XYZ file of C-alpha atoms in Angstrom:
759
model
C -39.383 14.091 -17.017
C -40.961 13.458 -20.387
C -37.768 14.220 -22.296
C -35.864 11.341 -20.637
C -35.353 8.441 -22.996
C -37.396 5.748 -21.309
C -35.156 2.987 -22.685
C -32.395 3.903 -20.199
C -34.301 5.537 -17.340
C -36.925 2.806 -16.987
C -34.266 0.113 -16.786
C -33.200 1.506 -13.411
C -34.603 0.352 -10.065
C -37.408 2.326 -8.455
C -35.263 3.858 -5.640
C -32.669 4.989 -8.197
C -35.359 6.539 -10.416
C -36.834 8.328 -7.398
C -33.400 9.692 -6.469
C -32.935 11.028 -10.021
C -36.309 12.797 -9.766
C -35.246 14.342 -6.458
C -32.087 15.721 -8.095
C -34.350 17.453 -10.651
C -32.295 16.256 -13.575
C -33.760 17.485 -16.859
C -32.442 14.408 -18.658
C -29.825 11.707 -18.516
C -26.475 12.613 -20.051
C -25.382 10.938 -23.284
C -22.809 8.767 -21.525
C -25.495 7.617 -19.056
C -27.962 6.791 -21.820
C -25.340 4.555 -23.404
C -23.639 3.240 -20.263
C -26.708 2.172 -18.253
C -27.928 -0.557 -20.657
C -24.354 -1.709 -21.337
C -23.626 -2.242 -17.634
C -27.018 -3.778 -16.896
C -26.314 -6.327 -19.653
C -23.251 -7.541 -17.728
C -19.643 -8.029 -18.772
C -16.637 -5.714 -18.896
C -17.223 -2.116 -20.034
C -14.949 0.864 -20.808
C -16.678 4.252 -20.548
C -14.958 7.323 -21.988
C -16.335 10.870 -21.908
C -15.220 14.405 -21.183
C -14.608 15.513 -17.604
C -17.821 16.173 -15.633
C -19.949 14.308 -18.205
C -21.506 12.057 -15.552
C -19.367 8.900 -15.893
C -19.580 8.001 -12.180
C -23.383 7.961 -12.267
C -23.288 6.093 -15.612
C -21.561 3.274 -13.711
C -23.181 3.416 -10.268
C -26.846 3.900 -11.250
C -27.020 0.566 -13.117
C -24.764 -1.222 -10.605
C -27.031 -0.244 -7.700
C -29.957 -1.402 -9.843
C -28.209 -4.740 -10.337
C -27.863 -5.102 -6.570
C -31.579 -4.417 -6.107
C -32.401 -7.110 -8.658
C -30.396 -9.827 -6.887
C -32.431 -12.869 -5.881
C -30.575 -13.278 -2.612
C -28.149 -11.232 -0.554
C -24.752 -12.760 0.212
C -22.184 -11.726 2.784
C -19.398 -9.736 1.182
C -18.798 -6.452 -0.594
C -20.911 -5.950 -3.714
C -18.930 -3.307 -5.617
C -15.284 -2.239 -5.411
C -14.744 1.313 -6.663
C -10.991 1.751 -7.142
C -9.629 5.290 -7.369
C -6.019 6.504 -7.736
C -6.198 9.186 -5.024
C -7.472 9.358 -1.464
C -8.789 12.859 -2.193
C -10.879 11.461 -5.052
C -12.314 8.818 -2.751
C -13.307 11.471 -0.214
C -14.982 13.472 -2.996
C -16.869 10.459 -4.351
C -17.980 9.487 -0.847
C -19.613 12.912 -0.400
C -21.090 12.721 -3.882
C -22.562 9.211 -3.585
C -23.833 9.238 0.005
C -27.314 10.469 -0.883
C -27.764 7.998 -3.745
C -26.633 5.048 -1.621
C -28.798 6.023 1.365
C -31.828 6.397 -0.909
C -31.144 2.964 -2.385
C -30.432 1.179 0.896
C -26.822 0.411 -0.080
C -23.997 0.748 2.443
C -21.159 3.027 1.278
C -17.651 2.497 2.715
C -14.445 4.409 2.107
C -11.139 2.643 2.664
C -7.707 4.238 2.527
C -4.808 5.146 4.799
C -6.649 7.965 6.557
C -9.720 5.864 7.452
C -9.700 4.619 11.053
C -8.827 1.023 11.893
C -12.161 0.686 13.730
C -14.144 1.636 10.612
C -12.202 -0.889 8.542
C -12.681 -3.595 11.182
C -16.460 -3.042 11.168
C -16.534 -3.260 7.381
C -14.494 -6.493 7.436
C -16.721 -8.062 10.070
C -19.932 -7.444 8.108
C -18.863 -6.676 4.525
C -21.642 -5.179 2.421
C -22.375 -2.589 -0.256
C -19.865 -0.403 -2.097
C -16.237 0.124 -1.077
C -14.271 3.143 -2.336
C -10.608 2.114 -2.129
C -7.095 2.833 -3.462
C -4.940 0.130 -5.095
C -2.484 0.291 -2.196
C -5.205 -0.295 0.417
C -6.565 -3.150 -1.682
C -3.080 -4.675 -1.812
C -2.683 -4.310 1.957
C -6.080 -5.937 2.511
C -5.112 -8.954 0.412
C -1.651 -9.322 1.921
C -2.659 -8.824 5.557
C -6.038 -10.591 5.386
C -5.437 -13.207 2.719
C -7.448 -15.802 4.616
C -10.495 -13.486 4.586
C -10.394 -12.777 0.839
C -13.070 -15.306 -0.133
C -15.448 -14.062 2.574
C -14.908 -10.418 1.617
C -15.016 -10.712 -2.178
C -17.006 -13.823 -3.173
C -20.207 -11.730 -3.520
C -18.610 -9.041 -5.707
C -20.896 -7.975 -8.531
C -18.459 -5.586 -10.251
C -15.231 -3.622 -9.915
C -15.146 0.010 -11.087
C -11.799 1.610 -11.974
C -12.014 5.396 -11.904
C -9.564 7.535 -13.914
C -8.531 4.465 -15.919
C -6.112 6.502 -18.039
C -4.064 7.261 -14.907
C -3.319 3.544 -14.520
C -2.773 2.313 -18.090
C 0.835 1.449 -18.904
C 2.171 2.307 -15.426
C 3.548 0.035 -12.706
C 0.543 0.989 -10.596
C -1.832 -0.060 -13.359
C -0.140 -3.438 -13.754
C -0.275 -3.918 -9.991
C -3.996 -3.134 -9.955
C -4.731 -5.554 -12.803
C -2.784 -8.254 -10.961
C -4.680 -7.543 -7.731
C -8.031 -7.848 -9.526
C -6.931 -11.193 -10.947
C -5.866 -12.374 -7.484
C -9.261 -11.318 -6.088
C -11.090 -13.357 -8.740
C -9.019 -16.418 -7.898
C -9.356 -15.946 -4.124
C -13.128 -15.556 -4.546
C -13.225 -18.696 -6.714
C -14.722 -16.741 -9.624
C -13.862 -17.091 -13.315
C -14.324 -13.357 -13.837
C -15.886 -10.393 -12.078
C -17.189 -7.553 -14.240
C -14.704 -4.688 -14.640
C -15.876 -1.177 -15.545
C -13.245 1.405 -16.500
C -14.038 5.150 -16.436
C -11.854 7.685 -18.203
C -11.975 11.168 -19.675
C -8.965 10.719 -21.981
C -8.566 7.531 -23.992
C -6.804 7.821 -27.339
C -7.398 4.207 -28.329
C -10.419 2.443 -26.875
C -9.183 -0.958 -28.128
C -5.911 -0.667 -26.184
C -7.829 0.594 -23.155
C -10.134 -2.420 -23.356
C -7.104 -4.709 -23.514
C -5.616 -2.974 -20.475
C -8.873 -3.478 -18.573
C -8.984 -7.207 -19.385
C -5.528 -8.353 -20.611
C -5.764 -11.043 -23.262
C -9.506 -10.581 -23.706
C -9.976 -6.959 -24.722
C -12.164 -7.887 -27.697
C -14.951 -8.891 -25.292
C -14.959 -5.525 -23.503
C -17.931 -3.279 -24.415
C -16.837 0.261 -25.337
C -19.013 3.272 -24.541
C -18.045 6.750 -25.701
C -20.088 9.674 -24.422
C -20.701 12.531 -26.851
C -21.682 15.320 -24.476
C -20.826 18.454 -26.458
C -20.525 20.642 -23.381
C -20.694 24.437 -23.582
C -17.987 25.063 -26.152
C -14.322 25.988 -25.810
C -12.460 29.275 -25.793
C -8.710 28.989 -26.086
C -5.695 31.148 -26.727
C -1.936 30.694 -26.991
C 0.016 33.747 -25.865
C 3.700 34.267 -26.621
C 6.404 35.973 -24.534
C 10.063 36.700 -25.103
C 12.551 35.770 -22.406
C 14.902 38.704 -22.645
C 18.521 39.028 -21.640
C 20.345 40.363 -18.610
C 19.771 44.012 -19.438
C 16.023 43.454 -19.125
C 16.246 41.893 -15.702
C 15.270 38.347 -16.690
C 17.124 35.117 -17.323
C 19.983 36.424 -15.189
C 22.930 34.067 -14.922
C 24.134 34.180 -11.320
C 27.704 33.115 -10.557
C 28.267 30.941 -7.531
C 30.131 33.727 -5.742
C 27.236 36.132 -6.259
C 24.375 33.831 -5.267
C 24.116 34.931 -1.646
C 24.046 38.625 -2.547
C 21.704 38.382 -5.538
C 18.467 40.331 -5.192
C 15.367 38.174 -4.614
C 13.631 39.536 -7.727
C 16.570 38.538 -9.901
C 16.573 35.084 -8.388
C 12.921 34.715 -9.406
C 13.571 36.258 -12.827
C 16.236 33.638 -13.321
C 13.449 31.076 -13.576
C 12.119 32.920 -16.592
C 8.970 34.902 -15.741
C 8.897 37.845 -18.167
C 7.273 40.977 -16.760
C 4.625 40.878 -19.488
C 3.692 37.306 -18.549
C 3.404 38.131 -14.845
C 1.196 41.107 -15.667
C -1.036 39.000 -17.927
C -1.398 36.216 -15.362
C -2.411 38.759 -12.727
C -4.854 40.430 -15.151
C -6.501 37.233 -16.408
C -6.677 35.278 -13.156
C -7.288 37.818 -10.374
C -10.871 38.109 -9.211
C -12.032 34.621 -10.249
C -11.354 31.004 -9.359
C -8.895 29.363 -11.746
C -6.285 26.660 -12.190
C -2.782 27.481 -13.399
C -0.654 24.463 -14.304
C 2.928 25.666 -13.969
C 4.875 22.442 -14.559
C 7.448 21.422 -11.968
C 7.096 21.865 -8.227
C 9.823 24.500 -8.313
C 7.932 26.492 -10.949
C 4.706 26.148 -8.994
C 6.361 27.750 -5.979
C 8.016 30.478 -8.072
C 4.821 31.463 -9.889
C 2.683 31.299 -6.751
C 5.187 33.469 -4.888
C 5.405 35.998 -7.731
C 1.619 36.364 -7.958
C 1.275 36.549 -4.171
C 3.792 39.417 -4.061
C 1.879 41.180 -6.843
C -1.246 40.978 -4.657
C 0.696 42.469 -1.752
C 2.116 45.251 -3.928
C -1.428 46.113 -5.034
C -2.622 46.014 -1.380
C -5.004 43.151 -2.183
C -5.674 39.909 -0.298
C -3.741 36.961 -1.691
C -5.655 34.813 -4.210
C -2.826 32.538 -5.417
C -1.873 29.301 -3.672
C 0.510 26.463 -4.607
C -0.680 22.847 -4.891
C 1.758 19.973 -5.468
C 2.707 16.572 -4.109
C 5.465 17.790 -1.787
C 3.066 19.946 0.199
C 1.390 18.453 3.247
C -2.047 16.895 2.928
C -3.634 19.665 5.005
C -2.081 22.402 2.835
C -3.435 20.775 -0.336
C -6.868 20.193 1.184
C -7.101 23.830 2.321
C -6.647 24.953 -1.293
C -9.168 22.382 -2.581
C -11.731 23.392 0.056
C -11.281 27.083 -0.704
C -11.845 26.427 -4.430
C -14.881 24.241 -3.798
C -16.732 26.066 -1.017
C -15.236 29.503 -0.385
C -16.750 32.414 -2.364
C -13.443 34.297 -2.348
C -11.558 34.257 -5.677
C -8.868 31.581 -5.642
C -6.305 30.422 -8.172
C -4.475 27.168 -7.479
C -1.006 27.098 -9.059
C -0.495 23.374 -9.506
C 1.499 20.528 -10.959
C -0.497 17.546 -12.227
C -2.036 17.084 -8.759
C -5.248 18.847 -9.815
C -5.387 17.261 -13.261
C -7.516 14.319 -12.123
C -11.114 14.608 -10.974
C -10.647 15.974 -7.439
C -13.744 18.035 -6.632
C -12.786 21.703 -6.728
C -16.126 23.042 -7.907
C -16.407 25.349 -10.902
C -13.381 27.277 -12.129
C -13.573 30.148 -14.564
C -10.496 29.254 -16.590
C -7.463 27.007 -16.882
C -3.980 28.327 -17.604
C -0.867 26.395 -18.545
C 2.764 27.487 -18.682
C 4.373 25.966 -21.774
C 3.078 23.284 -24.140
C 2.925 20.313 -21.789
C 3.779 16.837 -23.016
C 0.520 15.219 -24.030
C -2.754 16.052 -25.715
C -4.457 13.779 -23.170
C -3.266 16.057 -20.371
C -4.587 19.172 -22.115
C -7.950 17.480 -22.650
C -8.091 16.552 -18.989
C -7.176 20.055 -17.842
C -9.593 21.726 -20.238
C -12.407 19.654 -18.738
C -11.890 21.331 -15.346
C -13.443 24.531 -16.751
C -16.798 25.204 -18.418
C -18.932 23.093 -16.084
C -21.602 25.712 -15.460
C -24.524 25.829 -17.878
C -23.898 28.284 -20.687
C -20.236 28.876 -19.710
C -17.589 27.807 -22.202
C -14.411 26.094 -21.058
C -11.490 28.548 -21.174
C -7.875 27.491 -21.734
C -4.891 29.822 -22.077
C -1.428 28.489 -22.842
C 1.406 30.889 -21.996
C 4.559 30.158 -24.008
C 7.962 31.656 -23.268
C 10.621 31.708 -25.982
C 14.200 32.997 -25.762
C 15.365 36.042 -27.659
C 17.851 34.569 -30.168
C 21.379 35.908 -29.676
C 23.875 36.318 -32.454
C 25.504 32.932 -32.936
C 22.819 31.283 -30.795
C 21.735 27.696 -31.099
C 19.518 26.940 -34.135
C 16.914 25.399 -31.857
C 16.392 28.780 -30.217
C 15.393 30.210 -33.603
C 12.717 27.557 -34.181
C 10.631 28.532 -31.109
C 9.726 24.893 -30.575
C 7.707 25.416 -27.384
C 5.306 27.606 -29.347
C 5.253 25.173 -32.275
C 4.583 22.266 -29.908
C 1.758 24.205 -28.218
C 0.096 24.833 -31.585
C 0.612 21.175 -32.530
C -1.067 20.065 -29.298
C -4.108 22.247 -30.019
C -4.291 21.070 -33.642
C -4.226 17.438 -32.445
C -6.931 18.286 -29.917
C -8.981 19.916 -32.687
C -8.784 16.852 -34.931
C -9.892 14.619 -32.062
C -6.557 12.820 -31.727
C -5.221 11.711 -28.336
C -2.228 9.595 -27.336
C -3.067 5.876 -27.248
C -2.265 3.911 -24.073
C 1.325 2.680 -23.930
C 1.932 -0.876 -25.181
C 2.209 -3.525 -22.467
C 5.757 -4.022 -21.184
C 7.504 -6.708 -19.139
C 7.140 -4.813 -15.828
C 9.551 -7.154 -14.042
C 9.904 -4.783 -11.089
C 6.154 -4.978 -10.521
C 6.250 -8.748 -11.020
C 8.815 -8.994 -8.195
C 6.398 -7.038 -6.016
C 3.471 -9.262 -6.942
C 5.427 -12.474 -6.318
C 6.260 -11.252 -2.817
C 2.670 -10.119 -2.192
C 1.247 -13.423 -3.442
C 3.564 -15.478 -1.233
C 2.566 -13.482 1.854
C -1.127 -13.635 0.912
C -1.164 -17.411 0.381
C 1.508 -18.456 2.872
C 3.544 -20.005 0.049
C 2.935 -21.652 -3.328
C 4.858 -23.567 -5.985
C 6.612 -21.719 -8.840
C 4.356 -23.258 -11.499
C 1.243 -22.102 -9.647
C 2.682 -18.591 -9.233
C 3.479 -18.358 -12.970
C 0.036 -19.597 -13.937
C -1.698 -17.137 -11.620
C 0.427 -14.049 -12.353
C 1.467 -14.607 -15.975
C -0.746 -17.092 -17.774
C -3.983 -15.737 -16.268
C -2.709 -12.437 -14.868
C -1.361 -9.296 -16.529
C 2.260 -10.434 -16.992
C 1.464 -12.330 -20.194
C 4.660 -11.177 -21.924
C 6.739 -13.091 -19.346
C 7.313 -16.684 -20.460
C 8.173 -19.603 -18.164
C 11.897 -19.316 -18.846
C 12.043 -15.605 -17.978
C 9.901 -16.211 -14.900
C 12.335 -18.910 -13.743
C 15.267 -16.536 -14.314
C 13.478 -13.895 -12.249
C 12.872 -16.338 -9.367
C 16.561 -17.339 -9.395
C 17.488 -13.642 -9.363
C 15.176 -12.983 -6.396
C 16.664 -15.955 -4.509
C 20.296 -15.013 -5.200
C 22.723 -14.243 -2.396
C 22.673 -10.582 -3.429
C 18.893 -10.282 -3.093
C 17.587 -12.976 -0.699
C 14.008 -11.917 -1.410
C 12.658 -15.472 -1.601
C 13.703 -19.027 -0.855
C 12.289 -22.469 -1.596
C 11.087 -24.950 1.000
C 12.139 -28.637 0.848
C 8.680 -29.371 -0.558
C 9.276 -26.894 -3.403
C 7.072 -24.004 -2.261
C 8.207 -20.390 -2.622
C 8.748 -18.708 0.751
C 9.743 -15.196 1.784
C 13.501 -14.793 2.266
C 15.431 -12.742 4.787
C 15.430 -9.477 2.790
C 11.932 -10.186 1.504
C 10.642 -10.244 5.085
C 12.086 -6.802 5.777
C 10.472 -5.420 2.630
C 7.021 -6.990 3.019
C 6.724 -6.130 6.711
C 7.117 -2.414 5.961
C 4.138 -0.141 5.287
C 6.134 1.150 2.315
C 5.721 -2.229 0.602
C 2.166 -1.724 -0.658
C 2.784 1.107 -3.155
C 4.458 -0.373 -6.232
C 5.752 2.951 -7.544
C 9.128 4.360 -6.572
C 9.778 7.888 -5.408
C 11.882 9.872 -7.834
C 15.574 9.137 -7.494
C 18.149 11.903 -7.653
C 21.799 11.655 -8.599
C 24.507 14.068 -7.468
C 26.321 15.794 -10.343
C 30.050 16.154 -9.626
C 32.724 18.056 -11.577
C 36.174 17.157 -10.254
C 35.635 17.426 -6.475
C 32.792 19.949 -6.531
C 29.128 18.924 -6.202
C 27.100 20.968 -8.683
C 23.729 19.803 -7.416
C 21.283 16.937 -7.874
C 19.624 15.700 -11.049
C 16.333 13.748 -11.115
C 16.605 10.620 -13.263
C 13.098 10.823 -14.712
C 14.350 9.892 -18.183
C 17.363 7.795 -19.210
C 20.798 9.399 -19.609
C 23.971 7.773 -20.868
C 27.753 8.256 -20.569
C 28.945 10.435 -23.439
C 25.712 12.399 -23.520
C 25.655 16.152 -22.926
C 23.253 17.573 -20.369
C 22.312 21.130 -19.512
C 22.623 21.884 -15.818
C 23.057 25.081 -13.870
C 23.042 27.066 -17.115
C 26.037 25.172 -18.518
C 26.658 22.284 -20.878
C 28.353 19.227 -19.405
C 29.494 15.942 -20.910
C 28.694 12.869 -18.807
C 31.864 10.898 -18.104
C 30.464 8.212 -15.804
C 27.258 7.227 -14.055
C 27.519 5.252 -10.817
C 24.105 3.763 -10.067
C 25.184 2.431 -6.663
C 26.334 5.761 -5.210
C 23.985 7.737 -7.484
C 26.707 10.002 -8.815
C 27.027 11.517 -12.298
C 30.582 12.644 -13.061
C 30.828 15.393 -15.684
C 33.272 17.758 -17.368
C 32.627 20.993 -19.263
C 32.159 20.525 -22.995
C 32.476 22.965 -25.855
C 30.066 23.625 -28.661
C 27.407 26.197 -29.421
C 25.432 28.033 -26.820
C 23.063 25.548 -25.143
C 19.462 25.972 -26.329
C 16.807 27.114 -23.901
C 13.904 24.764 -23.218
C 11.013 25.463 -20.898
C 9.741 22.520 -18.881
C 11.430 19.547 -17.305
C 11.236 16.913 -20.021
C 8.656 14.336 -20.902
C 7.758 11.747 -23.501
C 6.195 13.273 -26.631
C 4.355 11.136 -29.186
C 5.468 10.760 -32.829
C 2.189 12.259 -34.052
C 2.697 15.495 -32.116
C 6.256 15.963 -33.387
C 5.180 15.187 -36.946
C 2.475 17.847 -36.639
C 5.143 20.316 -35.482
C 7.078 19.843 -38.728
C 3.901 20.382 -40.762
C 3.236 23.642 -38.910
C 6.765 24.922 -39.504
C 6.596 24.089 -43.205
C 3.132 25.514 -43.875
C 1.670 28.996 -44.198
C -1.488 28.273 -42.196
C -2.714 30.942 -39.797
C -4.080 30.130 -36.355
C -6.702 32.555 -35.050
C -6.229 31.437 -31.450
C -2.648 32.783 -31.102
C -1.919 36.371 -30.028
C 0.175 38.970 -31.866
C 3.454 38.037 -30.144
C 2.884 34.368 -30.948
C 2.106 35.275 -34.572
C 5.475 37.052 -34.786
C 7.292 34.151 -33.115
C 5.639 31.696 -35.516
C 6.764 33.790 -38.509
C 10.324 33.903 -37.139
C 10.309 30.129 -36.620
C 9.078 29.459 -40.149
C 11.732 31.783 -41.571
C 14.428 29.945 -39.586
C 12.998 26.607 -40.786
C 13.534 27.771 -44.387
C 16.926 29.405 -43.803
C 18.211 26.252 -42.085
C 16.924 24.330 -45.139
C 14.919 21.988 -42.912
C 12.201 21.855 -45.553
C 14.432 19.716 -47.723
C 16.917 18.004 -45.400
C 17.130 16.511 -41.948
C 20.854 16.930 -41.195
C 22.491 20.365 -41.112
C 25.979 21.582 -40.129
C 26.409 23.223 -36.751
C 29.624 24.289 -35.071
C 32.225 21.578 -35.450
C 29.594 18.916 -36.028
C 26.040 18.347 -37.190
C 22.446 18.671 -36.055
C 19.868 16.008 -36.910
C 16.125 16.748 -37.019
C 14.304 13.388 -37.287
C 10.872 14.816 -36.247
C 10.071 11.712 -34.208
C 8.824 11.131 -30.659
C 10.928 10.944 -27.527
C 11.439 7.164 -27.361
C 12.639 6.838 -30.966
C 14.803 9.949 -30.650
C 16.489 8.548 -27.547
C 17.079 5.216 -29.302
C 18.637 6.901 -32.347
C 20.929 8.954 -30.116
C 22.090 5.778 -28.346
C 22.747 4.136 -31.735
C 25.215 6.954 -32.458
C 26.825 6.535 -29.040
C 27.126 2.774 -29.622
C 29.260 3.574 -32.698
C 31.449 5.902 -30.608
C 30.020 9.174 -31.927
C 29.728 12.031 -29.438
C 25.983 12.549 -29.608
C 23.414 14.256 -27.407
C 19.672 14.797 -27.765
C 18.336 18.313 -27.224
C 14.640 18.978 -27.566
C 13.633 17.432 -30.856
C 17.145 17.142 -32.330
C 20.383 15.198 -31.966
C 23.721 16.986 -31.969
C 26.748 15.038 -33.168
C 30.106 16.652 -32.463
C 33.264 16.446 -34.586
C 31.413 14.802 -37.500
C 30.262 16.649 -40.621
C 26.961 16.161 -42.437
C 28.477 13.678 -44.901
C 29.796 11.505 -42.074
C 26.432 11.499 -40.290
C 24.559 10.614 -43.484
C 26.996 7.779 -44.222
C 26.252 6.232 -40.830
C 22.514 6.719 -41.313
C 22.622 4.945 -44.712
C 24.462 2.048 -43.094
C 21.791 1.908 -40.392
C 18.990 2.121 -42.975
C 20.271 -0.699 -45.177
C 20.785 -3.226 -42.384
C 18.598 -5.159 -40.011
C 17.932 -3.486 -36.662
C 21.211 -3.373 -34.701
C 21.935 -5.543 -31.696
C 19.647 -4.219 -29.008
C 21.923 -5.294 -26.193
C 24.731 -3.161 -27.627
C 22.386 -0.163 -27.789
C 21.019 -0.765 -24.284
C 24.547 -1.136 -22.908
C 25.113 2.563 -23.605
C 22.186 3.493 -21.399
C 22.720 3.990 -17.690
C 20.765 1.666 -15.443
C 18.564 4.331 -13.882
C 16.484 1.995 -11.689
C 13.329 3.858 -12.628
C 10.940 1.272 -11.158
C 10.840 0.389 -7.469
C 12.541 -3.037 -7.645
C 14.726 -2.531 -10.733
C 17.827 -2.632 -8.546
C 17.075 -6.302 -7.768
C 17.176 -7.291 -11.456
C 20.214 -8.925 -13.034
C 21.964 -7.149 -15.903
C 20.341 -9.477 -18.447
C 16.840 -8.965 -17.057
C 17.367 -5.203 -16.849
C 18.421 -5.186 -20.504
C 15.227 -7.041 -21.433
C 13.153 -4.405 -19.618
C 15.076 -1.552 -21.243
C 14.601 -2.937 -24.758
C 10.916 -3.706 -24.225
C 9.803 -0.580 -22.395
C 12.277 2.269 -22.792
C 13.751 1.984 -26.300
C 12.518 1.234 -29.832
C 15.425 -0.496 -31.565
C 13.171 -2.017 -34.246
C 12.356 1.474 -35.541
C 15.986 2.414 -36.293
C 16.245 1.265 -39.951
C 12.997 3.044 -40.913
C 13.968 6.206 -39.015
C 17.446 6.240 -40.603
C 15.922 5.661 -44.043
C 13.582 8.627 -43.601
C 16.585 10.828 -42.786
C 18.535 9.847 -45.906
C 15.713 9.989 -48.452
C 14.152 13.177 -49.879
C 11.738 14.637 -47.356
C 8.026 14.430 -48.167
C 6.308 17.679 -49.009
C 4.939 19.321 -45.909
C 1.142 19.366 -45.863
C -0.884 22.355 -44.807
C -2.691 21.742 -41.528
C -6.056 23.416 -41.440
C -6.314 26.114 -38.746
C -8.859 25.910 -35.966
C -11.849 28.108 -36.537
């Protein structure tokens, strides 16, 4: 092993070095060369590198070495390895068993499927490394609070795998709070934290997320493993009309008699796309990310029937969160160990590092909603030596009808797909979301802390959770308001003893005694959509909607009259206007940078060698429409009896601008990357925008009042109206951006630059 850089390899303990020799590694990977000395030096470390670059070993090799170098062995676990998924823990357990056995380190896995006897043995004689989920860690603290010091006082480090999956989410805030509670219970000032991630757009924000308030002291390691290269292509398809057997609109009276093929075609699988998927994927092992669970089932069923029609064994299997654990594991096992060709048609469930072995290629239906996601998916392919990673994005665009919506002419799914690849090419990735208030998660942590400790005073709870913990944006006054809200007659989550200690209240006992308490995330809530007395269906509230807004549902355009959060009912009526635009996908938050890149692509003449002939034609049509609609020189254009606004901004700012119009009693709705304002001409829209541009940011409470209270987080329904407004303004809207956004829409547009195509 002469080509190993001795500076990293020789720092490792003798058993670890021997294990590396036994694996016949030719050399350490770049991320390991950099990560080993950083972790051996002590302190917090963030490690970022492409998927399958060896990040797990970059963390565990030096940590096991640190354990070997200890002067004395203490009772207690030595390393906590926190992972977001039980399946990932099972994979890592298989992967690390040999290393731990060779090093004399006990390896434990701990999640809901591990037997109570195994957990009891580990608690009785805690030692070595524990692979655990945040929820199991929470349950351990809450149920065994008195044992926390015994279990964790010897901790040498805490590893957080798939760090990007936690940052900015309720689950990530919960985990950071748990780690803080462990440090306090173990009577330690700080325990080293090591974050591992394949997709981090801003290492500084990631470091701050790993150690809130002290991110500057976190060491940052970025692996530069070049891999085996990338092959990618964007392929375009036209979603044709009824005469071509696709996009069929089925009336309610005809639903029962509609042919199965037409029902599937209604979901928009052009024949050319189905044929290409079958041609590209059959005969190898692949991943196809289809989007929603419904689309996963539709595509998997279509490809399965194509296998049957060709008298071939089925190679296509769905994989999503609503399937049973055994169904998902069967697909994972077949990909990992079965030589038969297998394509998993998946949602995001296979985006993280679950071990599925080597796949030939990755496919994706539509553009997706983040560059980070594409980077993560791309890393699932190209793991074999000399084999490039292969990514194909399949984009479906509607055939524009005479008098159709202008958005249909711009082919924005294709433009967004190209923008995503151009961002990927330039090395850009979405930064972690800024820290919010996360009051729902704070409610959860207050309850968990009370159960763990048996009760504590409000000042001690604030100091532990907010001053030292992750809820640093919550001041004493807001914390006091939250406690009063939790203790109210409506909630009865907590109460205060005569001595002043916080205790669990009547409703709090019911919540904390349930096994459903430990996860901090809420399952997706659905609202019934009702027109007059008829239920049209259910609508998932995964993004905010507001009264007065127009939504597209069941192939029709509806105006929201009222939203009842208690009964979860959205009351609607039909609304007029142009033909609703077609959008693939189910919505998602898109970053400003991606949308800005889309405008540059539409306004340029750059060619992109990775798009096929159909996509080239669709791009030319979109650019022609961009010119004919005069979007090169203006942002507001007439449409129907109103106006269309193209701000070219991300989802959060677009939603905030739309609500600003609603707050001034305009009839406004956001579609794709635009806002439609009815009954108001271009001059009227521009007058309002100039007023908005010349003033200070409007009253946020007035803007937020137009937004339905969707109760997105698990305990949002326990928040008062004032506290919910604070959360909305901090986390879900961007009121401060309104003057600058309005100003950009009223001033002459900057000349569109020419993005350089990917070679």
